[in-house]
Coordinates of C-alpha atoms and ligand atoms in Angstrom, one line a residue:
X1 CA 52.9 69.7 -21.8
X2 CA 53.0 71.4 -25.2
X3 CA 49.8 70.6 -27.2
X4 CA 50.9 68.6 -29.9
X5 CA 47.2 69.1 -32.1
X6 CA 47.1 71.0 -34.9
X7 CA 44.2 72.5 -36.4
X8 CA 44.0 70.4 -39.4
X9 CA 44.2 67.2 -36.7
X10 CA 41.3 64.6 -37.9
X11 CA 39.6 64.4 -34.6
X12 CA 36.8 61.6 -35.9
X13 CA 35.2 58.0 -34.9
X14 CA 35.1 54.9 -37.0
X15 CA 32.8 52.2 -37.7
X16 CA 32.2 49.5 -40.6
X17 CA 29.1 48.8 -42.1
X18 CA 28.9 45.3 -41.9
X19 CA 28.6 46.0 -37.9
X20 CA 26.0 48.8 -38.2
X21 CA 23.8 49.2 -41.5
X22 CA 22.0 46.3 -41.1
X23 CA 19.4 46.1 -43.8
X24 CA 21.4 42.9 -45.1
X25 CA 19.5 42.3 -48.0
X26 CA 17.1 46.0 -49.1
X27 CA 18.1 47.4 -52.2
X28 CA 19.3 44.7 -53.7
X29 CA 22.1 44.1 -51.4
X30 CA 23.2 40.6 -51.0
X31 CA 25.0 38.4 -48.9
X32 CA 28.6 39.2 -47.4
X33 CA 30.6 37.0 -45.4
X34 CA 29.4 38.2 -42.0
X35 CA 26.7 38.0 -42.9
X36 CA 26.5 34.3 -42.1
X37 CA 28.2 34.4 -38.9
X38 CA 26.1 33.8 -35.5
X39 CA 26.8 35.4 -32.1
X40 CA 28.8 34.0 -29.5
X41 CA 32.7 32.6 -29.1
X42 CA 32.6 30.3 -32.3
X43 CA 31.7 32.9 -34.5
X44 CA 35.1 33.0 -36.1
X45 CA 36.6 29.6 -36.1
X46 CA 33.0 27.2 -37.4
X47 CA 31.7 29.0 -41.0
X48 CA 28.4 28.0 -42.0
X49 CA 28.2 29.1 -45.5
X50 CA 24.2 28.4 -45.4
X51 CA 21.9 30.5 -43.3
X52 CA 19.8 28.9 -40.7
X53 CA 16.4 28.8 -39.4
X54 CA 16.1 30.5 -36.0
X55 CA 19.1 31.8 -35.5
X56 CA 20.5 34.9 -34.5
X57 CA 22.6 37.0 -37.0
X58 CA 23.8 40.2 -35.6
X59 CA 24.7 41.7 -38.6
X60 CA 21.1 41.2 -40.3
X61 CA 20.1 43.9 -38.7
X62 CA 22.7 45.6 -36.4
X63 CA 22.2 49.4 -35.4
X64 CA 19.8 49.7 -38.2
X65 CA 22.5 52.3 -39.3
X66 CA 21.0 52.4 -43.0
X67 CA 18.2 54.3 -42.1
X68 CA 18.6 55.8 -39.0
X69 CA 22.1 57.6 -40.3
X70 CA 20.7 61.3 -40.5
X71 CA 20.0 61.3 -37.3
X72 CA 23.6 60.1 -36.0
X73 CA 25.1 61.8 -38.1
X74 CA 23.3 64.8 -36.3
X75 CA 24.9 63.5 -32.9
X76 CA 28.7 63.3 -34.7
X77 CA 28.3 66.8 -35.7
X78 CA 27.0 67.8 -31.9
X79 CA 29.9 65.6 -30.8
X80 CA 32.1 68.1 -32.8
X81 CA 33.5 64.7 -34.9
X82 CA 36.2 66.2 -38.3
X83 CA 36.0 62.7 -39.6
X84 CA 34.5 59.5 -39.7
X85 CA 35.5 56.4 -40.9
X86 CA 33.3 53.6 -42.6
X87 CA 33.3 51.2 -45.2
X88 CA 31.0 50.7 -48.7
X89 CA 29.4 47.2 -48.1
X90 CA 31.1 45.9 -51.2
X91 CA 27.6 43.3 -51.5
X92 CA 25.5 46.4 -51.7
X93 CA 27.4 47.4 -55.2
X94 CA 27.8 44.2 -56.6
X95 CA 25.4 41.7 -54.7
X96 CA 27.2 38.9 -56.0
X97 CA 30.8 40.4 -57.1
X98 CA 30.7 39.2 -60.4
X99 CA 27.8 40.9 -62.1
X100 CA 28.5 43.0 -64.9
X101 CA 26.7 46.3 -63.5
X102 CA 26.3 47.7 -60.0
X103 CA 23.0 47.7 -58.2
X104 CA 22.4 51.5 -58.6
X105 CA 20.5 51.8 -55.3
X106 CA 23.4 50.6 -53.2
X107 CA 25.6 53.0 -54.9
X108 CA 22.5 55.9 -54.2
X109 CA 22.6 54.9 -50.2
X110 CA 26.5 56.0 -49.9
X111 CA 26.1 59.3 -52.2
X112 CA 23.4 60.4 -49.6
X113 CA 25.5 59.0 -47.1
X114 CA 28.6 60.9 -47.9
X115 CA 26.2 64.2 -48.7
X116 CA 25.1 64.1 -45.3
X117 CA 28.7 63.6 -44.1
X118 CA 29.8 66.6 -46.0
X119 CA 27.2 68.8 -45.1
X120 CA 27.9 68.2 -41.1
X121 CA 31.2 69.3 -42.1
X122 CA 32.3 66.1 -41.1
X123 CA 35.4 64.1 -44.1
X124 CA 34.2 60.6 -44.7
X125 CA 37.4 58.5 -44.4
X126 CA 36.3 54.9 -46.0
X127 CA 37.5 51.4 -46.0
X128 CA 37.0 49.3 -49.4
X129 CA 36.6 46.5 -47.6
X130 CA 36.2 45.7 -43.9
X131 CA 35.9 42.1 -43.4
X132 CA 33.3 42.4 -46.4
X133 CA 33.8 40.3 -49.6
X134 CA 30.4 39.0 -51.3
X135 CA 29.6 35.7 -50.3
X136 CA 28.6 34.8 -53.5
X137 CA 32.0 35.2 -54.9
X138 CA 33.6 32.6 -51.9
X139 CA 31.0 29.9 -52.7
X140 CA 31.6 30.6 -56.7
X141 CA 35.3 31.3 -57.0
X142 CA 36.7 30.7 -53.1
X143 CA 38.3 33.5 -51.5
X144 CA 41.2 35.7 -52.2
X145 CA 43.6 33.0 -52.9
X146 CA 41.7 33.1 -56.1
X147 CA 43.2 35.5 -58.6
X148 CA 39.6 35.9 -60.2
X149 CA 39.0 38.1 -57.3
X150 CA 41.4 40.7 -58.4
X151 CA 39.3 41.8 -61.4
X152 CA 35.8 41.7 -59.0
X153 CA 37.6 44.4 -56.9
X154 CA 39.1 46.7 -59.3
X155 CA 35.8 46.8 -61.0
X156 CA 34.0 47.7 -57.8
X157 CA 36.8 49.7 -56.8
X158 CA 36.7 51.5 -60.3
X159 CA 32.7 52.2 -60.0
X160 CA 33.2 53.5 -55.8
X161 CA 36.2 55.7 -56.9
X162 CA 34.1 57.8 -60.0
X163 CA 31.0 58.2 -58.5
X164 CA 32.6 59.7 -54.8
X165 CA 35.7 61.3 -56.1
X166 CA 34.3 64.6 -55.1
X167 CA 32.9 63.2 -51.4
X168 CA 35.8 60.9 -50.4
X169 CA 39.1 61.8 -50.2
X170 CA 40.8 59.6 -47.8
X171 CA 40.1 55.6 -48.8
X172 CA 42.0 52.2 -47.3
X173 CA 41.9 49.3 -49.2
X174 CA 41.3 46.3 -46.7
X175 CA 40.4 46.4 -43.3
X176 CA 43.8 44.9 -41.4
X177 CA 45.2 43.3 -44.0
X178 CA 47.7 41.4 -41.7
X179 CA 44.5 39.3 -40.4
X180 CA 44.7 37.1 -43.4
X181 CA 47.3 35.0 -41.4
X182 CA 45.4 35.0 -38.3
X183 CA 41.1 35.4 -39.0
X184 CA 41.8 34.3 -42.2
X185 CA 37.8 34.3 -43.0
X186 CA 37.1 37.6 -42.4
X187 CA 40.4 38.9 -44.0
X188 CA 40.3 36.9 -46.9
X189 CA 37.1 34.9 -47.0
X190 CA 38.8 31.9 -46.8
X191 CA 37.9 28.6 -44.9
X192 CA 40.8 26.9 -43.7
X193 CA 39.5 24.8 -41.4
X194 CA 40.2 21.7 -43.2
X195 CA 43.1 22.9 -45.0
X196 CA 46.5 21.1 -44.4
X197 CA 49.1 23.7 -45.4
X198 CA 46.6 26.9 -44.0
X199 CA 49.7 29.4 -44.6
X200 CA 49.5 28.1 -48.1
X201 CA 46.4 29.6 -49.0
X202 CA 46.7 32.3 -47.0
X203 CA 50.0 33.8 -48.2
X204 CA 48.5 32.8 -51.7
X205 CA 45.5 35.3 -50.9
X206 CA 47.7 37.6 -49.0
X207 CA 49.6 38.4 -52.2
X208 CA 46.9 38.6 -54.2
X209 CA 45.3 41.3 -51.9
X210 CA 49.2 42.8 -52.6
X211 CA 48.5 43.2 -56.3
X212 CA 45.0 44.2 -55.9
X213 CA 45.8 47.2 -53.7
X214 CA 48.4 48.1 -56.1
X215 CA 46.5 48.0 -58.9
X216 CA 43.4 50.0 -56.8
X217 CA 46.1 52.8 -55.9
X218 CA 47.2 52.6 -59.7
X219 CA 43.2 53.2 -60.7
X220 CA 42.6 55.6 -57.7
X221 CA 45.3 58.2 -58.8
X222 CA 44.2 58.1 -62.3
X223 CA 40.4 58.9 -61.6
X224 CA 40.8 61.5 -59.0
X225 CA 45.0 62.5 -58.4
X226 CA 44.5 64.2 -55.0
X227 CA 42.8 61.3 -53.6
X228 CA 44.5 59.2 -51.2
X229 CA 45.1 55.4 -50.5
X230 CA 46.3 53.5 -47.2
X231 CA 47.0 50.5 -46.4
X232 CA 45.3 49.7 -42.6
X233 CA 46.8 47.0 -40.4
X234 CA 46.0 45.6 -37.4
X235 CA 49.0 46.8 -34.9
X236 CA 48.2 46.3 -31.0
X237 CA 51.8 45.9 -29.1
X238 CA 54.0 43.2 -28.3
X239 CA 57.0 43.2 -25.8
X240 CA 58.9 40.3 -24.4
X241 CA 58.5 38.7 -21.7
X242 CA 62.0 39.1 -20.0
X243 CA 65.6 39.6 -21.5
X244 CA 65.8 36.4 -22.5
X245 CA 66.9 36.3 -26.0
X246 CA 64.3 33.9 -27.0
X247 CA 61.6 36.2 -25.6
X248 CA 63.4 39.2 -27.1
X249 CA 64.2 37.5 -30.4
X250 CA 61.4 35.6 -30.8
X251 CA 59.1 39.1 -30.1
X252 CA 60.9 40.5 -32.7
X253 CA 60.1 37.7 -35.1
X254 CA 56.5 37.6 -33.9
X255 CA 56.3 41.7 -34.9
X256 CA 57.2 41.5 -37.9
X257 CA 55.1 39.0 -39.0
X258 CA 52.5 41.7 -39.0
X259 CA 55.1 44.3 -40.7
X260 CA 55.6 42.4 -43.2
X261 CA 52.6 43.2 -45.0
X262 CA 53.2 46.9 -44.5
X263 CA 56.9 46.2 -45.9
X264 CA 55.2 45.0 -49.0
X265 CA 52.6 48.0 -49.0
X266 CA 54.8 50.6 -48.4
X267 CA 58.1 50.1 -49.3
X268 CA 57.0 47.8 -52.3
X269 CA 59.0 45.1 -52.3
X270 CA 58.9 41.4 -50.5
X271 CA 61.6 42.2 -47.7
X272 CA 64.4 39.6 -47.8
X273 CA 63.4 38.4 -44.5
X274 CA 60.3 36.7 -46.5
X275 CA 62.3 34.3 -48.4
X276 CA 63.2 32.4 -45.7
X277 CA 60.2 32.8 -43.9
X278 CA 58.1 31.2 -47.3
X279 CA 60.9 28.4 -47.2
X280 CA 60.4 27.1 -43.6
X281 CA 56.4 27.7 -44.2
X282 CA 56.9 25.2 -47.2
X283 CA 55.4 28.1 -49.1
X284 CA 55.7 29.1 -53.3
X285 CA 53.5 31.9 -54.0
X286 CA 52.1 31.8 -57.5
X287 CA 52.8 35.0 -59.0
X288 CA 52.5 36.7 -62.7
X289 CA 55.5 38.0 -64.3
X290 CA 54.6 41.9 -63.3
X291 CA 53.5 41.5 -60.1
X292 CA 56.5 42.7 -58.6
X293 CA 56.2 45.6 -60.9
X294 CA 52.7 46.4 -60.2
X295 CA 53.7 46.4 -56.0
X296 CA 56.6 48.6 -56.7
X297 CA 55.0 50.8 -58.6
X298 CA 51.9 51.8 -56.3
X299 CA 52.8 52.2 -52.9
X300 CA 50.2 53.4 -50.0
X301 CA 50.0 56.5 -49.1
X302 CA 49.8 56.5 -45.4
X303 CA 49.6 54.0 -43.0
X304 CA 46.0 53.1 -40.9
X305 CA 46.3 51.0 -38.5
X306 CA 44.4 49.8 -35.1
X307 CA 45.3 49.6 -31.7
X308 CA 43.6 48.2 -28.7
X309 CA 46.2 46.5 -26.6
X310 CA 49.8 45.6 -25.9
X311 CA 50.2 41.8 -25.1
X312 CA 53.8 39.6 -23.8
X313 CA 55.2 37.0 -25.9
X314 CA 57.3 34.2 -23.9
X315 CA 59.0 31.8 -25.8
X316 CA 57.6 29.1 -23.6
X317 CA 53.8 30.2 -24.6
X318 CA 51.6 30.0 -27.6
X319 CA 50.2 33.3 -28.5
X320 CA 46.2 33.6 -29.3
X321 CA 45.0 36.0 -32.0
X322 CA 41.0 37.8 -31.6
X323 CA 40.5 40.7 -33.2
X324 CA 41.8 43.0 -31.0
X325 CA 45.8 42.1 -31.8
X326 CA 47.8 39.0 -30.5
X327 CA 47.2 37.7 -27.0
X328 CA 50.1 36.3 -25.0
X329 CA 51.0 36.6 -21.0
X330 CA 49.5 38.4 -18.8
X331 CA 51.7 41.6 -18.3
X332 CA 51.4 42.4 -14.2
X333 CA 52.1 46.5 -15.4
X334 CA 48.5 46.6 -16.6
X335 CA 44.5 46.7 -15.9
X336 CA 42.6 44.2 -18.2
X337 CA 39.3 45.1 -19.8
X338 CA 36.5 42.6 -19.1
X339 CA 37.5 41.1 -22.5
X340 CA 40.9 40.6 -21.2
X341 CA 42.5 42.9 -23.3
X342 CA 45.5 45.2 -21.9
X343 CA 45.5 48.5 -21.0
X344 CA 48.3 50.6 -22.4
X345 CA 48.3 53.8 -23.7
X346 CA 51.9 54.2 -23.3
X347 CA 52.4 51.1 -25.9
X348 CA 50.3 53.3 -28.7
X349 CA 53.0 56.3 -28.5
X350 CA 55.7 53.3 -28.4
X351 CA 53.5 51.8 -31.5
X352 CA 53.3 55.4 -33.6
X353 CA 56.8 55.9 -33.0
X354 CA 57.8 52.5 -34.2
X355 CA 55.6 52.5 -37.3
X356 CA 57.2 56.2 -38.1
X357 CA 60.7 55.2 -37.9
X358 CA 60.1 52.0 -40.1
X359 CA 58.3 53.5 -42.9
X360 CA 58.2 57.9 -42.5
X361 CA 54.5 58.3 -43.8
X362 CA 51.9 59.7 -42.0
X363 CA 49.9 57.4 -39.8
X364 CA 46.1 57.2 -39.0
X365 CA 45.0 55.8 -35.8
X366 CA 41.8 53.7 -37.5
X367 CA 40.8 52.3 -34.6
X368 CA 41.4 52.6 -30.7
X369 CA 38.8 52.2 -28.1
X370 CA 37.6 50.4 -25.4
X371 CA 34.2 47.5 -25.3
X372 CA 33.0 46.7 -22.0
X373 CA 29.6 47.1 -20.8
X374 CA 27.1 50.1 -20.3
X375 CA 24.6 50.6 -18.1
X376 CA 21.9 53.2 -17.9
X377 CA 21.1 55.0 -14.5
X378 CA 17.9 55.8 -13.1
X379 CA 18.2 59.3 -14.7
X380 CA 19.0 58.0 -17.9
X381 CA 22.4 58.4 -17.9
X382 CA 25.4 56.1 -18.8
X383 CA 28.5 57.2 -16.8
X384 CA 30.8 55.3 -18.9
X385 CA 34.1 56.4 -16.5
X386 CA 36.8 54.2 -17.4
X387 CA 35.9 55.1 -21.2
X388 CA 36.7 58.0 -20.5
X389 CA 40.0 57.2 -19.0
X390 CA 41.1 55.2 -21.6
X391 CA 40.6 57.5 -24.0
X392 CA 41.9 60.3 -21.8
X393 CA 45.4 58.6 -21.9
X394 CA 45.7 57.2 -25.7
X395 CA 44.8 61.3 -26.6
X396 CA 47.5 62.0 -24.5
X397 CA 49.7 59.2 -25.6
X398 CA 49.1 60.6 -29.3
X399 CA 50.2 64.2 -28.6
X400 CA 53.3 62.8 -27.2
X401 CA 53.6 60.8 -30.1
X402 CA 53.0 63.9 -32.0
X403 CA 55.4 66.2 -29.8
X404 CA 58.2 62.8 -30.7
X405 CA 57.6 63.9 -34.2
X406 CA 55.4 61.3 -35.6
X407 CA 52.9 62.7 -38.3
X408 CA 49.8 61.5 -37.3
X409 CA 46.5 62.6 -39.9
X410 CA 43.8 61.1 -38.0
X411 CA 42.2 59.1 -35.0
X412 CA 38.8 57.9 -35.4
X413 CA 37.6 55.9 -32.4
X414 CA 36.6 52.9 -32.7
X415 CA 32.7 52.1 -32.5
X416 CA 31.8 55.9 -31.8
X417 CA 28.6 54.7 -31.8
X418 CA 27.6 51.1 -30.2
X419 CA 28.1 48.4 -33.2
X420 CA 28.4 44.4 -33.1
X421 CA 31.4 43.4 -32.3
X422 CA 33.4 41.8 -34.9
X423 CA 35.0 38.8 -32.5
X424 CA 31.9 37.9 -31.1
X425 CA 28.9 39.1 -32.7
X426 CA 27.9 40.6 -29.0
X427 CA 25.9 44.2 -29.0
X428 CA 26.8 44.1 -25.3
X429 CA 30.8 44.6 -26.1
X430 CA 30.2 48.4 -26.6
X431 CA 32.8 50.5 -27.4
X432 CA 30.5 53.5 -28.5
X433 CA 30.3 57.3 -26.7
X434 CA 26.5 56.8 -28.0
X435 CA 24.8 53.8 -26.3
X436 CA 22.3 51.9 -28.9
X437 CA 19.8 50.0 -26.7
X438 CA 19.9 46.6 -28.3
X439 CA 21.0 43.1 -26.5
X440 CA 22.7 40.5 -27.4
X441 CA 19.6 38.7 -28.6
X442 CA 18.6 41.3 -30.9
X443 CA 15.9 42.8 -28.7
X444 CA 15.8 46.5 -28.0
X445 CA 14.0 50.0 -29.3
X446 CA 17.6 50.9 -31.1
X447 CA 17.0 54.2 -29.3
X448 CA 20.6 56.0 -28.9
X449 CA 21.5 58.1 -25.7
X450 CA 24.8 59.9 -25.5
X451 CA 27.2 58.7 -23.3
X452 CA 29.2 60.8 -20.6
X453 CA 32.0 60.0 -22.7
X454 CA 30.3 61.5 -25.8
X455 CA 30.7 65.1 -23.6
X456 CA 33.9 64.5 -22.8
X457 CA 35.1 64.2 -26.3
X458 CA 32.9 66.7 -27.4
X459 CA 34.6 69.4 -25.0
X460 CA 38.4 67.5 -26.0
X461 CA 37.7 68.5 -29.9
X462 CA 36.3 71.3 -29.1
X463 CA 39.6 73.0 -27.1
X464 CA 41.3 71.5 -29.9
X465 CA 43.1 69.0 -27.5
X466 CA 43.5 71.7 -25.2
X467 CA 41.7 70.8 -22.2
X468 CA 43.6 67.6 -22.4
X469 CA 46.7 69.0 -21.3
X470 CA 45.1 70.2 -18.2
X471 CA 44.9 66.7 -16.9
X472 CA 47.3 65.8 -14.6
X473 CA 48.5 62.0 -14.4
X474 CA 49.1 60.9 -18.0
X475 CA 50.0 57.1 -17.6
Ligands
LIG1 C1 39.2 45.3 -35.3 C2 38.2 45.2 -36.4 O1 40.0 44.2 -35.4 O2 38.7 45.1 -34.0 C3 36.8 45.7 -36.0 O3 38.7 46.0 -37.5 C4 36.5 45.1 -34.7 O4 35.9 45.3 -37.0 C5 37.5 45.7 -33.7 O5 35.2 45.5 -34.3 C6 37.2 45.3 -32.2 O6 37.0 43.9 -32.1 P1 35.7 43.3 -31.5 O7 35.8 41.8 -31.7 O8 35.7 43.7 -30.0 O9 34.5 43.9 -32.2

């Protein structure tokens, strides 16, 4: 097989500060939306907007990333990592969103960040915001479907973009902006628990987030004209159930749904599929008169997006959304991760491909990986085999992708490092090559330990994908 890599190829890993800094409230930081969620299988679907006496919050503390970055930093550059993907903690900036200055320590923990980043040789590619809006701002204002919000994010934007124009080069605006219709809390800070027209509000704060990255692009290019934005949606696969044309059809349908947002964010317009869509929601979008302008106008540069997992939509059956992408019918093809989600590297060259033909800007694979558990030997060691594996294949599945023709910039592995997971708040849903010991009660010495799949990577970036193409079975 021909090796599909080039030498400019963004080899990295990928995590968001929320799930790894910790350090919720030093240096003035202040509350963000996670940081009020507990552990366990609620997390997402009951917000608490008060914190509790003795409880657990995962993200209070997390990896302690904050302080102990030099040091893994250290272990991406040993690793051999090009790139690394993170996000600015928005509350660290502006602790309450509104406030008419940043907090000039928050802003001095990301130059130091990004220093270090540079100086391992190692291009910082950062999310705006991943999951991350200031709680302040939901309790004061509500979430995105709030206009106001619009100005709080340029003017953070405005302050991240001058003071790292020379570190960052590569920045997405928010983390899988397609969730707002699905985890519509962490997407969009918004509660709709109670609500009775949900899709409402959450198309409101969908377009909203539209004009926002717009208007962020707009600002972006002015301050720094090399710089580049992306849009980054959440894109694990979907295929139908059998040729029946409901299954096919209503797949189709089901897809787009998520495409829809990067229709808007790429090509620039509302695609005429959404006007009928909006009507059979019972939806009417409040919109100013050059909003339609302002999303024409600044269009995304490239196109981030995760994968995880490919899932089967039967017309007969409701589909589920976590974090990981839609989840349908079991398909009988594929082996399930102890989270129960699908196995299929194949789908991720079937996903690039797709997501070329649609839109013909380069891609970034922003997330990809697998969270199961870890366990440490007797020697020490954490022989994390069917990591491996999985990674194995999606590499391979990308330089197929790359040998279809698909430009591909980047893929930055998803929790290269142990993190909390998003969908549950669980340390023990590790998706890291480097093993944090923590549990999912918060005990643990935070000590890291590479992972066998840390080596394996390592020697992968190091051949320049080379050895991969020594491997025999690919699927
Ligand atoms: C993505 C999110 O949806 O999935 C990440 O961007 C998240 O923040 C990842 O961690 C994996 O999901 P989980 O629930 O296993 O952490």
């Amino acid at each position: 097989m021909k090796n599909g890599f080039t030498k400019d190829f963004l080899w990295g890993g990928a995590i968001a500060a929320n799930q790894s800094e910790g350090a919720y409230l030093e240096d003035g930081k202040g509350l963000g939306i996670c940081d009020i969620l507990e552990v366990g299988k609620k997390r997402l679907l009951e917000v608490d907007m008060n914190l509790k006496d003795n409880c657990y919050y995962p993200s209070h503390e997390a990896i302690d990333f904050y302080h102990q970055y030099p040091n893994d930093i250290k272990l991406f550059k040993e690793m051999g990592l090009k790139s690394f993907r993170t996000s600015i903690n928005w509350a660290r900036i502006f602790p309450n969103g509104d406030e008419a200055t940043p907090n000039e320590e928050g802003l001095r923990f990301y130059d130091k960040l990004f220093n270090e980043l540079k100086e391992a040789g190692i291009e910082p590619i950062v999310t705006i915001s991943h999951y991350e809006t200031p709680l302040y701002l939901v309790k004061r204002y509500g979430g995105w479907d709030n206009r106001k919000l619009i100005d709080f994010f340029l003017k953070y934007c405005e302050v991240i973009f001058k003071r790292y124009q020379h570190q960052v080069k590569y920045w997405m605006s928010f983390n899988e902006i397609n969730n707002v219709v699905k985890i519509p809390w962490l997407a969009a800070a918004i509660d709709v628990s109670e609500d009775e027209k949900p899709a409402q509000r959450m198309y409101q704060a969908a377009h909203n987030m539209f004009v926002a990255h717009a208007l962020a692009t707009k600002k972006l290019k002015e301050i720094n004209s090399e710089s580049q934005m992306g849009v980054m949606l959440s894109l694990s696969g979907i295929y139908p159930d059998t040729c029946h044309p409901k299954d096919v059809f209503g797949s189709f349908e089901f897809r787009r749904k998520s495409l829809f947002f990067g229709d808007v964010m790429i090509r620039g317009e509302y695609p005429s599929y959404s006007k009928r869509m909006f009507e059979e929601l019972g939806i009417d979008i409040k919109m100013k008169a050059d909003d339609l302008d302002i999303i024409s106008s600044y269009t995304s540069d490239y196109l981030a997006f995760s994968y995880y997992l490919t899932t089967v939509y039967s017309h007969t059956e409701t589909m589920k959304t976590g974090t990981g992408g839609p989840v349908g019918k079991t398909n009988p093809h594929l082996a399930t991760s102890e989270w129960g989600w699908q196995i299929d590297p194949l789908g991720l060259r079937y996903v690039c491909n797709e997501l070329y033909d649609r839109y013909q800007i380069p891609l970034m694979i922003a997330e990809n990986g697998l969270g199961g558990r870890d366990y440490v030997n007797k020697t020490g060691e954490i022989n994390d085999l069917d990591r491996i594996d999985y990674l194995r294949s999606h590499l391979l599945a990308i330089n197929e992708a790359l040998n279809d023709g698909c430009e591909i910039l980047a893929y930055t592995w998803w929790g290269i490092i142990d993190i909390v997971s998003a969908g549950t708040g669980e340390m023990e849903k590790r998706y890291g090559l480097i093993y944090v010991d923590k549990n999912n009660t918060g005990k643990g010495t935070l000590k890291r330990i590479p992972k066998e799949s840390f080596y394996y990577y390592q020697a992968v970036i190091q051949s320049g994908g080379q050895s991969l193409m020594e491997s025999k079975d690919i699927y």
